[in-house]
Amino acid sequence: MGLFDRLKQGLSRTTQTLVSRFGDLVRRADDAADGALDTDTAESLEEMLIAADVGVAASRVVVDAVRHGGAGGLRDRVKRELLRMFEVAAAAHPPVTGPSPRVVLVVGVNGVGKTTTLGKLAATLKASGHAPMVCAADTFRAAAVEQLEIWAHRAGVEIVRAAHGADPASVVFDAITSGRAKGCDPILVDTAGRLHTRVNLMHELEKMRRVAGRAMAGAPHEVLLVLDATVGQNGLVQAREFLGVAGVTGIVLTKLDGTAKGGIAVAIAHDLKLPIRYVGIGEGIDDLIPFDPAAYVDALFEAA
Amino acid sequence: MFDALSTRLQSVFASLRREGRLTPELVETALKEIRLALLEADVNVKVVKAFIDRVRDRALDEEVLKSLSPSQHVVKAVRDELLALFGETKGGLVPGNRSPRVVLMLGLQGSGKTTTSGKLGAWLAKQGKHPLLVSTDVRRPAAIAQLAVLGEKASLPVFDPAGNLDPVSRAAGALVEARSKGFDTLIVDTAGRLHIDDELMKELAAIKAAVQPSDLLYVADSMTGQDAVRSAGEFHGQIGVTGVVLTKLDGDARGGAALSVVSVVGVPIAFVGSGERMEDIELFHPDRIVSRLLGMGDVLSLIEKAEQVIDQDDAADLEDKLRRNAFTLEDFAKQLKMVKRLGPLENILGMIPGMGQMKDAAAQKPDEKQLGRVEAIISSMTAQERRNHTLINGSRRKRIASGSGTSVEDVNRLLKQFVEMQRVMRMMGQGGLPAMARGGMKMPPMSAGGAGLPGRKRKKGGPWGLIKSR
């Protein structure tokens, strides 16, 4: 099964409701001779986007971009606008290549699926011929290290771990040193979940970044923020805070196999120019796939 | 908690108040703002629509438009409708005396079920109950271990038949264990699952059938968006839910999903979780949350919290000392410990009327570290010095500074502020103590003036008197 089909299957539940409502809108809009939207249709489109967690501001941008008509039907115009937003974001943060080992920090609030994402990412990379190492720097949550150990075992990759309650920054330092010695690449660092409002914990993250840079110049090369697809407008706040403190370079959108649409990713792409790198679409070890904007937008608006 | 929403609503009300008379146009403008505020707070689109319509009907009533304080009427209309949305029921477990009472935790992945199971157990133990915990999460790696660690932290027994990986029989076995060992409550943690995962929903139904829970708590992340209504509704429809636990409220999520779940699914919010410590769980009080939303503060919760952590004997002792004008650095250190037990300072600030917005003034943010520093300085003093601060001369200051890892200036500042505080205390002691100080809480100079009213400028050094940013 191709990536497109997998994503579509994951999103199929999402799609069903969105499509029936969208189809109605499209008919109304395309009936108009010039394709322009009347106030009612524009409002319904806005509400539909808000219901997908795209948020008021980004929804208005989309509606304004398509309301006066233009080439193609409403469906194509909306898709084009969304794609444009994703493209701008992708251009702002191209993937990092070059340094070896690449140090990747995985951050986010509690319960979004950081450890699971890291496990899946390690497995994917291993399967494609890399020799990743995982670093268990979540020394706070009960049994977080054990959870990552199980994933590392499943994926068959190296793991550097520390005792519960140890300083996470020192674990990162150890991982980078040992990863370089063993020739592992990339080094994936799992961090403890932290609410972006906890000043002390955000400082801890800053310190981890600093210490990583001391172990290897330029590290961390990538910082992935994991977001739960069910998250609402707070997702944008999270992204902004983590961007400021940890220098996020990309988003991982997890739990897209539910009915939530992860529309906040659109708002983040629009507002902060942060691209989505991966999406999680299930609990299996291979259920993390690279984000494909065209497939995502298509899957969002087309019946499975 | 709910800060962003309350800030927005408050600014809407403030602009309404500036207008002497209410016109339909003005109401529309305000409603537009309220709609935006609610949508950005993740309140469900349909709920927002109905809400706005109801407030509009009430605000545009002839009587209201003619009245002298129209904005008050609008505030009242919003307040009443918000209360209606949250449901009038107070939180907690369903009434009943069955023993053992079985509580089943359910919800999506990552909403905080396992952590909440531990916190709920600790909360019940505090109420004098004897809870037993069991994990049926055989899917997420180390989930069973996580509950075991939490149980150990809270000194709660956890039932864990090693090697048994069947969720239903784990739950059933725990029930047998609870009955035979005389536990009065059994908390069953379950694996996170999507409401559309038929297989796992069947498993949940089987667990429910096996243990016959009286409480089915749906654990919801306060950061969830528009989908919350649907997933909660599915769990309610397929399994049945008696209450919602709203978690991670210590973040700045606007919690609008909570409003929506209550009104659309018709299930009350039972508990809220707001921190990483085991005791960070509270009963849900709809009226208090609404007051907090509208910026009226939540003094009741604060007092309850204070009562929980403050030793009555200590408080009486302190009152006596104040009266005799014998307040020393030793007493001060004791008070600091009490304040610390109340939890993170920023959480407390949100409960004080008018302080909700001030919380944002980042520069003024009370820093737990500063409190720690003050504690360190006091612990570096000798007992004699603590009892009589006038002893502390230059060389003693130097010793204290190096002993506590601070500077002489820090010590000076502390002493100066302590003298100032003694003066305030003396005044309070003579004029009879305001309620707050009697409870042992030290909050000069604000509490002396009647608990920080909105618009009142804070004195330099923050409300805590002794805390000064470096």
mmCIF file with all atom_site columns, N, CA and C in Angstrom, chain A residues 9-28:
data_model
loop_
_atom_site.group_PDB
_atom_site.id
_atom_site.type_symbol
_atom_site.label_atom_id
_atom_site.label_alt_id
_atom_site.label_comp_id
_atom_site.label_asym_id
_atom_site.label_entity_id
_atom_site.label_seq_id
_atom_site.pdbx_PDB_ins_code
_atom_site.Cartn_x
_atom_site.Cartn_y
_atom_site.Cartn_z
_atom_site.occupancy
_atom_site.B_iso_or_equiv
_atom_site.pdbx_formal_charge
_atom_site.auth_seq_id
_atom_site.auth_comp_id
_atom_site.auth_asym_id
_atom_site.auth_atom_id
_atom_site.pdbx_PDB_model_num
ATOM 1  N N  . GLN A 1 9  ? -6.309  6.199  4.280  1.00 0.00 ? 9  GLN A N  1
ATOM 2  C CA . GLN A 1 9  ? -7.025  5.270  5.142  1.00 0.00 ? 9  GLN A CA 1
ATOM 3  C C  . GLN A 1 9  ? -7.076  5.826  6.572  1.00 0.00 ? 9  GLN A C  1
ATOM 4  N N  . GLY A 1 10 ? -5.949  6.357  7.007  1.00 0.00 ? 10 GLY A N  1
ATOM 5  C CA . GLY A 1 10 ? -5.899  6.933  8.345  1.00 0.00 ? 10 GLY A CA 1
ATOM 6  C C  . GLY A 1 10 ? -6.872  8.080  8.495  1.00 0.00 ? 10 GLY A C  1
ATOM 7  N N  . LEU A 1 11 ? -6.976  8.834  7.440  1.00 0.00 ? 11 LEU A N  1
ATOM 8  C CA . LEU A 1 11 ? -7.811  10.024 7.507  1.00 0.00 ? 11 LEU A CA 1
ATOM 9  C C  . LEU A 1 11 ? -9.252  9.769  7.096  1.00 0.00 ? 11 LEU A C  1
ATOM 10 N N  . SER A 1 12 ? -9.559  8.504  6.754  1.00 0.00 ? 12 SER A N  1
ATOM 11 C CA . SER A 1 12 ? -10.862 8.252  6.123  1.00 0.00 ? 12 SER A CA 1
ATOM 12 C C  . SER A 1 12 ? -12.021 8.684  7.012  1.00 0.00 ? 12 SER A C  1
ATOM 13 N N  . ARG A 1 13 ? -11.892 8.450  8.313  1.00 0.00 ? 13 ARG A N  1
ATOM 14 C CA . ARG A 1 13 ? -13.000 8.826  9.199  1.00 0.00 ? 13 ARG A CA 1
ATOM 15 C C  . ARG A 1 13 ? -13.155 10.335 9.227  1.00 0.00 ? 13 ARG A C  1
ATOM 16 N N  . THR A 1 14 ? -11.999 10.988 9.265  1.00 0.00 ? 14 THR A N  1
ATOM 17 C CA . THR A 1 14 ? -11.989 12.443 9.239  1.00 0.00 ? 14 THR A CA 1
ATOM 18 C C  . THR A 1 14 ? -12.733 12.932 8.024  1.00 0.00 ? 14 THR A C  1
ATOM 19 N N  . THR A 1 15 ? -12.363 12.297 6.901  1.00 0.00 ? 15 THR A N  1
ATOM 20 C CA . THR A 1 15 ? -12.827 12.755 5.618  1.00 0.00 ? 15 THR A CA 1
ATOM 21 C C  . THR A 1 15 ? -14.333 12.675 5.483  1.00 0.00 ? 15 THR A C  1
ATOM 22 N N  . GLN A 1 16 ? -14.903 11.589 5.968  1.00 0.00 ? 16 GLN A N  1
ATOM 23 C CA . GLN A 1 16 ? -16.316 11.378 5.709  1.00 0.00 ? 16 GLN A CA 1
ATOM 24 C C  . GLN A 1 16 ? -17.186 12.594 6.014  1.00 0.00 ? 16 GLN A C  1
ATOM 25 N N  . THR A 1 17 ? -17.038 13.130 7.230  1.00 0.00 ? 17 THR A N  1
ATOM 26 C CA . THR A 1 17 ? -17.916 14.243 7.577  1.00 0.00 ? 17 THR A CA 1
ATOM 27 C C  . THR A 1 17 ? -17.526 15.507 6.832  1.00 0.00 ? 17 THR A C  1
ATOM 28 N N  . LEU A 1 18 ? -16.221 15.714 6.735  1.00 0.00 ? 18 LEU A N  1
ATOM 29 C CA . LEU A 1 18 ? -15.756 16.922 6.091  1.00 0.00 ? 18 LEU A CA 1
ATOM 30 C C  . LEU A 1 18 ? -16.242 16.976 4.655  1.00 0.00 ? 18 LEU A C  1
ATOM 31 N N  . VAL A 1 19 ? -16.157 15.839 3.985  1.00 0.00 ? 19 VAL A N  1
ATOM 32 C CA . VAL A 1 19 ? -16.511 15.795 2.571  1.00 0.00 ? 19 VAL A CA 1
ATOM 33 C C  . VAL A 1 19 ? -17.985 16.079 2.353  1.00 0.00 ? 19 VAL A C  1
ATOM 34 N N  . SER A 1 20 ? -18.843 15.482 3.164  1.00 0.00 ? 20 SER A N  1
ATOM 35 C CA . SER A 1 20 ? -20.260 15.682 2.890  1.00 0.00 ? 20 SER A CA 1
ATOM 36 C C  . SER A 1 20 ? -20.624 17.158 3.061  1.00 0.00 ? 20 SER A C  1
ATOM 37 N N  . ARG A 1 21 ? -20.034 17.786 4.075  1.00 0.00 ? 21 ARG A N  1
ATOM 38 C CA . ARG A 1 21 ? -20.348 19.195 4.273  1.00 0.00 ? 21 ARG A CA 1
ATOM 39 C C  . ARG A 1 21 ? -19.715 20.050 3.196  1.00 0.00 ? 21 ARG A C  1
ATOM 40 N N  . PHE A 1 22 ? -18.482 19.665 2.836  1.00 0.00 ? 22 PHE A N  1
ATOM 41 C CA . PHE A 1 22 ? -17.762 20.451 1.854  1.00 0.00 ? 22 PHE A CA 1
ATOM 42 C C  . PHE A 1 22 ? -18.426 20.338 0.492  1.00 0.00 ? 22 PHE A C  1
ATOM 43 N N  . GLY A 1 23 ? -18.887 19.135 0.180  1.00 0.00 ? 23 GLY A N  1
ATOM 44 C CA . GLY A 1 23 ? -19.544 18.909 -1.110 1.00 0.00 ? 23 GLY A CA 1
ATOM 45 C C  . GLY A 1 23 ? -20.708 19.859 -1.290 1.00 0.00 ? 23 GLY A C  1
ATOM 46 N N  . ASP A 1 24 ? -21.439 20.041 -0.223 1.00 0.00 ? 24 ASP A N  1
ATOM 47 C CA . ASP A 1 24 ? -22.584 20.928 -0.237 1.00 0.00 ? 24 ASP A CA 1
ATOM 48 C C  . ASP A 1 24 ? -22.167 22.361 -0.557 1.00 0.00 ? 24 ASP A C  1
ATOM 49 N N  . LEU A 1 25 ? -21.118 22.781 0.114  1.00 0.00 ? 25 LEU A N  1
ATOM 50 C CA . LEU A 1 25 ? -20.579 24.121 -0.082 1.00 0.00 ? 25 LEU A CA 1
ATOM 51 C C  . LEU A 1 25 ? -20.122 24.323 -1.512 1.00 0.00 ? 25 LEU A C  1
ATOM 52 N N  . VAL A 1 26 ? -19.391 23.314 -1.989 1.00 0.00 ? 26 VAL A N  1
ATOM 53 C CA . VAL A 1 26 ? -18.831 23.395 -3.323 1.00 0.00 ? 26 VAL A CA 1
ATOM 54 C C  . VAL A 1 26 ? -19.944 23.583 -4.349 1.00 0.00 ? 26 VAL A C  1
ATOM 55 N N  . ARG A 1 27 ? -21.012 22.816 -4.170 1.00 0.00 ? 27 ARG A N  1
ATOM 56 C CA . ARG A 1 27 ? -22.128 22.927 -5.108 1.00 0.00 ? 27 ARG A CA 1
ATOM 57 C C  . ARG A 1 27 ? -22.676 24.338 -5.109 1.00 0.00 ? 27 ARG A C  1
ATOM 58 N N  . ARG A 1 28 ? -22.862 24.876 -3.917 1.00 0.00 ? 28 ARG A N  1
ATOM 59 C CA . ARG A 1 28 ? -23.422 26.217 -3.806 1.00 0.00 ? 28 ARG A CA 1
ATOM 60 C C  . ARG A 1 28 ? -22.521 27.236 -4.487 1.00 0.00 ? 28 ARG A C  1
#
